[in-house]
Amino acid sequence: DAGVIQSPRHEVTEMGQEVTLRCKPISGHDYLFWYRQTMMRGLELLIYFNNNVPIDDSGMPEDRFSAKMPNASFSTLKIQPSEPRDSAVYFCASTLGLRMGYTFGSGTRLTVV
Amino acid sequence: RKEVEQDPGPFNVPEGATVAFNCTYSNSASQSFFWYRQDCRKEPKLLMSVYSSGNEDGRFTAQLNRASQYISLLIRDSKLSDSATYLCVVNPGTASKLTFGTGTRLQVTL
């Protein structure tokens, strides 16, 4: 299995631009999570899906952030418009059921200038 | 009180030393427990699950103390390659998402 695949690995964009991060979970996993990690706040859960349905988006910082999961093999996290404080590493993770550990993707390092 | 608390460290130990980390959790109904390892600029990776009876994987031993609500990770014969941040992870319930601690940084030196 290729694991959780995220793209792009690095993204540098100007303030105000739209940013789209992509994730392909492990085949067969029914949960998908989007996390953000910074030195100051550590690992923060933004949103998670079960069977493509958003379950909890209480961690999404504001309306500029949106996430979709149109099918079991693809999810996007969009930031529009982006701001410098959005600079962070964004991880996607997936799992089968909620009793197991998660498998993380390699992350997208976002820099907004 | 935080759901999961860890000493951020850093723990600086010489190669070959034994080092232990503790992690406390607040929800007594928590169901499952894990230790993750995160290398600098990399994703968190599952190191080991923590079982009620305790479990060992090579140089690594994980223990669970439900009465005192903490889990521990013991690393024997530390290697330079063990240098990383170790995240304590707790599942508060069967229908809940995992809660990640902020991590304990370990630096193994020559």
CSV table of C-alpha atoms in Angstrom, one decimal:
chain,number,residue,atom,x,y,z
A,1,ASP,CA,0.0,0.0,0.0
A,2,ALA,CA,1.3,3.5,-0.9
A,3,GLY,CA,0.1,4.9,2.4
A,4,VAL,CA,-1.7,8.3,2.7
A,5,ILE,CA,-0.7,10.5,-0.2
A,6,GLN,CA,-0.7,14.3,0.1
A,7,SER,CA,0.1,16.9,-2.5
A,8,PRO,CA,1.7,19.2,-2.9
A,9,ARG,CA,4.6,18.6,-0.5
A,10,HIS,CA,5.5,22.3,-0.4
A,11,GLU,CA,3.4,25.3,-1.3
A,12,VAL,CA,4.5,28.9,-1.2
A,13,THR,CA,1.8,31.5,-2.0
A,14,GLU,CA,1.1,35.1,-1.6
A,15,MET,CA,-1.4,36.5,0.9
A,16,GLY,CA,-4.9,36.6,-0.5
A,17,GLN,CA,-4.4,33.7,-2.9
A,18,GLU,CA,-6.5,30.5,-2.8
A,19,VAL,CA,-4.7,27.3,-1.7
A,20,THR,CA,-5.9,23.8,-2.2
A,21,LEU,CA,-4.3,20.8,-0.4
A,22,ARG,CA,-5.0,17.3,-1.5
A,23,CYS,CA,-5.2,13.9,0.2
A,24,LYS,CA,-5.7,10.3,-0.9
A,25,PRO,CA,-6.3,8.1,2.1
A,26,ILE,CA,-5.4,4.4,2.4
A,27,SER,CA,-7.8,2.3,0.4
A,28,GLY,CA,-10.5,0.8,2.6
A,29,HIS,CA,-10.1,3.3,5.4
A,30,ASP,CA,-13.4,4.9,6.4
A,31,TYR,CA,-12.1,7.9,8.4
A,32,LEU,CA,-10.1,10.8,7.1
A,33,PHE,CA,-8.6,13.6,9.2
A,34,TRP,CA,-7.1,17.0,8.5
A,35,TYR,CA,-4.6,18.3,11.0
A,36,ARG,CA,-2.5,21.5,11.2
A,37,GLN,CA,0.8,21.6,13.0
A,38,THR,CA,2.8,24.7,14.2
A,39,MET,CA,5.5,25.1,16.7
A,40,MET,CA,3.2,27.3,18.9
A,41,ARG,CA,0.1,25.2,18.9
A,42,GLY,CA,1.3,21.7,18.1
A,43,LEU,CA,-1.0,19.3,16.3
A,44,GLU,CA,-4.5,20.6,15.8
A,45,LEU,CA,-7.5,18.7,14.4
A,46,LEU,CA,-9.3,20.8,11.8
A,47,ILE,CA,-12.0,18.4,10.5
A,48,TYR,CA,-12.7,14.7,10.1
A,49,PHE,CA,-14.9,12.6,7.8
A,50,ASN,CA,-16.5,9.2,8.2
A,51,ASN,CA,-17.5,7.5,4.9
A,52,ASN,CA,-17.0,10.8,3.1
A,53,VAL,CA,-19.4,12.7,5.4
A,54,PRO,CA,-18.0,15.6,7.6
A,55,ILE,CA,-18.5,14.6,11.2
A,56,ASP,CA,-16.7,17.4,13.2
A,57,ASP,CA,-15.5,20.6,11.8
A,58,SER,CA,-15.2,22.5,15.0
A,59,GLY,CA,-11.4,22.8,14.6
A,60,MET,CA,-11.7,24.7,11.4
A,61,PRO,CA,-10.3,28.1,12.3
A,62,GLU,CA,-12.7,30.3,10.3
A,63,ASP,CA,-14.8,30.5,7.2
A,64,ARG,CA,-11.8,30.9,5.0
A,65,PHE,CA,-11.2,27.2,5.5
A,66,SER,CA,-13.3,24.5,3.8
A,67,ALA,CA,-12.9,20.8,3.3
A,68,LYS,CA,-14.6,18.3,1.0
A,69,MET,CA,-14.5,14.6,0.4
A,70,PRO,CA,-16.3,13.9,-2.8
A,71,ASN,CA,-15.4,10.2,-2.7
A,72,ALA,CA,-13.7,7.6,-0.6
A,73,SER,CA,-10.3,8.1,-2.2
A,74,PHE,CA,-9.9,11.9,-2.3
A,75,SER,CA,-10.2,14.9,0.0
A,76,THR,CA,-9.3,18.6,-0.3
A,77,LEU,CA,-8.7,21.3,2.2
A,78,LYS,CA,-9.1,24.8,0.7
A,79,ILE,CA,-8.0,28.1,2.2
A,80,GLN,CA,-9.5,31.2,0.5
A,81,PRO,CA,-8.1,33.8,0.9
A,82,SER,CA,-4.9,32.7,2.5
A,83,GLU,CA,-3.1,34.7,5.2
A,84,PRO,CA,0.5,34.6,6.6
A,85,ARG,CA,-0.8,33.1,9.9
A,86,ASP,CA,-2.0,30.1,8.0
A,87,SER,CA,1.6,29.1,7.4
A,88,ALA,CA,2.0,25.6,8.9
A,89,VAL,CA,2.3,21.9,8.0
A,90,TYR,CA,-1.0,20.4,7.1
A,91,PHE,CA,-1.3,16.6,7.6
A,92,CYS,CA,-4.0,14.3,6.4
A,93,ALA,CA,-4.5,11.0,8.2
A,94,SER,CA,-6.8,8.0,7.7
A,95,THR,CA,-7.8,5.0,9.7
A,96,LEU,CA,-10.3,2.1,9.7
A,97,GLY,CA,-12.6,2.5,12.6
A,98,LEU,CA,-11.9,4.7,15.6
A,99,ARG,CA,-10.1,2.2,17.8
A,100,MET,CA,-7.0,2.0,15.8
A,101,GLY,CA,-4.1,4.4,15.4
A,102,TYR,CA,-4.0,6.8,12.4
A,103,THR,CA,-1.7,6.7,9.4
A,104,PHE,CA,-0.5,10.1,8.4
A,105,GLY,CA,0.6,11.5,5.1
A,106,SER,CA,3.9,13.2,4.6
A,107,GLY,CA,2.2,16.6,5.0
A,108,THR,CA,2.1,19.8,3.0
A,109,ARG,CA,4.3,22.6,4.2
A,110,LEU,CA,2.4,25.8,3.5
A,111,THR,CA,4.1,29.2,3.5
A,112,VAL,CA,2.0,32.3,2.9
A,113,VAL,CA,4.0,35.4,2.3
B,1,ARG,CA,-6.9,20.2,32.9
B,2,LYS,CA,-5.7,19.1,29.4
B,3,GLU,CA,-7.0,15.9,28.1
B,4,VAL,CA,-3.5,14.6,27.5
B,5,GLU,CA,-0.4,16.0,29.2
B,6,GLN,CA,3.2,15.4,28.5
B,7,ASP,CA,6.5,16.9,29.7
B,8,PRO,CA,7.8,18.8,26.6
B,9,GLY,CA,11.4,18.1,27.6
B,10,PRO,CA,13.9,18.1,26.0
B,11,PHE,CA,15.3,15.0,27.5
B,12,ASN,CA,19.0,15.0,26.7
B,13,VAL,CA,20.5,11.5,27.3
B,14,PRO,CA,23.8,9.9,26.3
B,15,GLU,CA,23.8,6.9,23.9
B,16,GLY,CA,23.2,3.7,25.8
B,17,ALA,CA,21.1,5.3,28.5
B,18,THR,CA,17.6,4.3,29.6
B,19,VAL,CA,15.0,7.0,29.4
B,20,ALA,CA,11.3,7.0,30.4
B,21,PHE,CA,8.5,9.3,29.5
B,22,ASN,CA,5.1,9.6,31.3
B,23,CYS,CA,1.9,10.9,30.0
B,24,THR,CA,-1.3,11.6,32.0
B,25,TYR,CA,-4.8,11.6,30.6
B,26,SER,CA,-8.0,13.1,32.1
B,27,ASN,CA,-10.8,10.8,30.9
B,28,SER,CA,-11.0,7.7,33.0
B,29,ALA,CA,-13.2,6.1,30.3
B,30,SER,CA,-10.4,6.2,27.7
B,31,GLN,CA,-10.3,3.1,25.7
B,32,SER,CA,-7.0,2.8,23.8
B,33,PHE,CA,-3.6,4.3,23.9
B,34,PHE,CA,-0.7,4.8,21.6
B,35,TRP,CA,2.8,6.2,21.4
B,36,TYR,CA,3.7,8.0,18.1
B,37,ARG,CA,7.1,9.1,17.1
B,38,GLN,CA,7.7,12.3,15.0
B,39,ASP,CA,11.0,13.1,13.5
B,40,CYS,CA,11.9,16.7,12.7
B,41,ARG,CA,10.0,17.9,9.6
B,42,LYS,CA,8.3,14.5,9.2
B,43,GLU,CA,4.8,13.1,9.9
B,44,PRO,CA,3.9,11.4,13.1
B,45,LYS,CA,4.3,7.6,12.9
B,46,LEU,CA,2.8,5.0,15.1
B,47,LEU,CA,5.4,3.5,17.4
B,48,MET,CA,3.4,1.2,19.4
B,49,SER,CA,0.0,0.6,21.0
B,50,VAL,CA,-0.3,0.4,24.7
B,51,TYR,CA,-2.1,-2.6,26.2
B,52,SER,CA,-3.5,-3.0,29.7
B,53,SER,CA,-0.9,-5.7,30.4
B,54,GLY,CA,2.0,-3.7,29.1
B,55,ASN,CA,3.9,-4.5,26.0
B,56,GLU,CA,7.4,-4.6,24.7
B,57,ASP,CA,8.9,-4.2,21.3
B,58,GLY,CA,12.6,-4.6,21.3
B,59,ARG,CA,14.1,-1.8,23.3
B,60,PHE,CA,10.8,-0.1,23.8
B,61,THR,CA,8.3,-0.9,26.6
B,62,ALA,CA,4.9,0.7,27.1
B,63,GLN,CA,2.9,0.5,30.3
B,64,LEU,CA,-0.6,1.6,31.2
B,65,ASN,CA,-1.7,2.5,34.7
B,66,ARG,CA,-5.5,3.0,34.7
B,67,ALA,CA,-5.8,3.7,38.4
B,68,SER,CA,-3.4,6.7,38.1
B,69,GLN,CA,-4.4,7.5,34.5
B,70,TYR,CA,-1.0,7.5,33.0
B,71,ILE,CA,0.9,5.7,30.3
B,72,SER,CA,4.6,5.4,30.0
B,73,LEU,CA,7.3,4.7,27.4
B,74,LEU,CA,10.6,3.2,28.4
B,75,ILE,CA,13.5,3.2,25.9
B,76,ARG,CA,16.5,1.1,26.8
B,77,ASP,CA,20.0,1.3,25.3
B,78,SER,CA,19.2,4.6,23.6
B,79,LYS,CA,20.5,5.1,20.1
B,80,LEU,CA,21.2,8.4,18.3
B,81,SER,CA,18.4,7.4,15.9
B,82,ASP,CA,15.9,7.5,18.8
B,83,SER,CA,16.2,11.3,18.8
B,84,ALA,CA,12.7,12.5,18.0
B,85,THR,CA,9.5,13.8,19.5
B,86,TYR,CA,7.3,11.2,21.2
B,87,LEU,CA,3.6,11.9,21.2
B,88,CYS,CA,1.2,10.3,23.7
B,89,VAL,CA,-2.2,9.5,22.1
B,90,VAL,CA,-5.4,8.6,23.8
B,91,ASN,CA,-8.8,7.5,22.5
B,92,PRO,CA,-11.3,8.9,25.0
B,93,GLY,CA,-14.1,6.4,23.9
B,94,THR,CA,-15.2,3.9,21.3
B,95,ALA,CA,-16.8,6.5,19.1
B,96,SER,CA,-14.2,9.3,19.7
B,97,LYS,CA,-11.3,10.6,17.7
B,98,LEU,CA,-7.8,10.3,19.1
B,99,THR,CA,-6.4,13.0,21.3
B,100,PHE,CA,-2.8,13.8,20.8
B,101,GLY,CA,-0.4,15.2,23.4
B,102,THR,CA,2.0,18.0,22.5
B,103,GLY,CA,4.9,15.6,22.6
B,104,THR,CA,8.2,15.0,24.5
B,105,ARG,CA,11.4,15.8,22.8
B,106,LEU,CA,14.3,13.3,23.1
B,107,GLN,CA,17.8,14.1,22.1
B,108,VAL,CA,20.3,11.3,22.3
B,109,THR,CA,23.9,12.4,22.3
B,110,LEU,CA,27.3,10.7,21.9
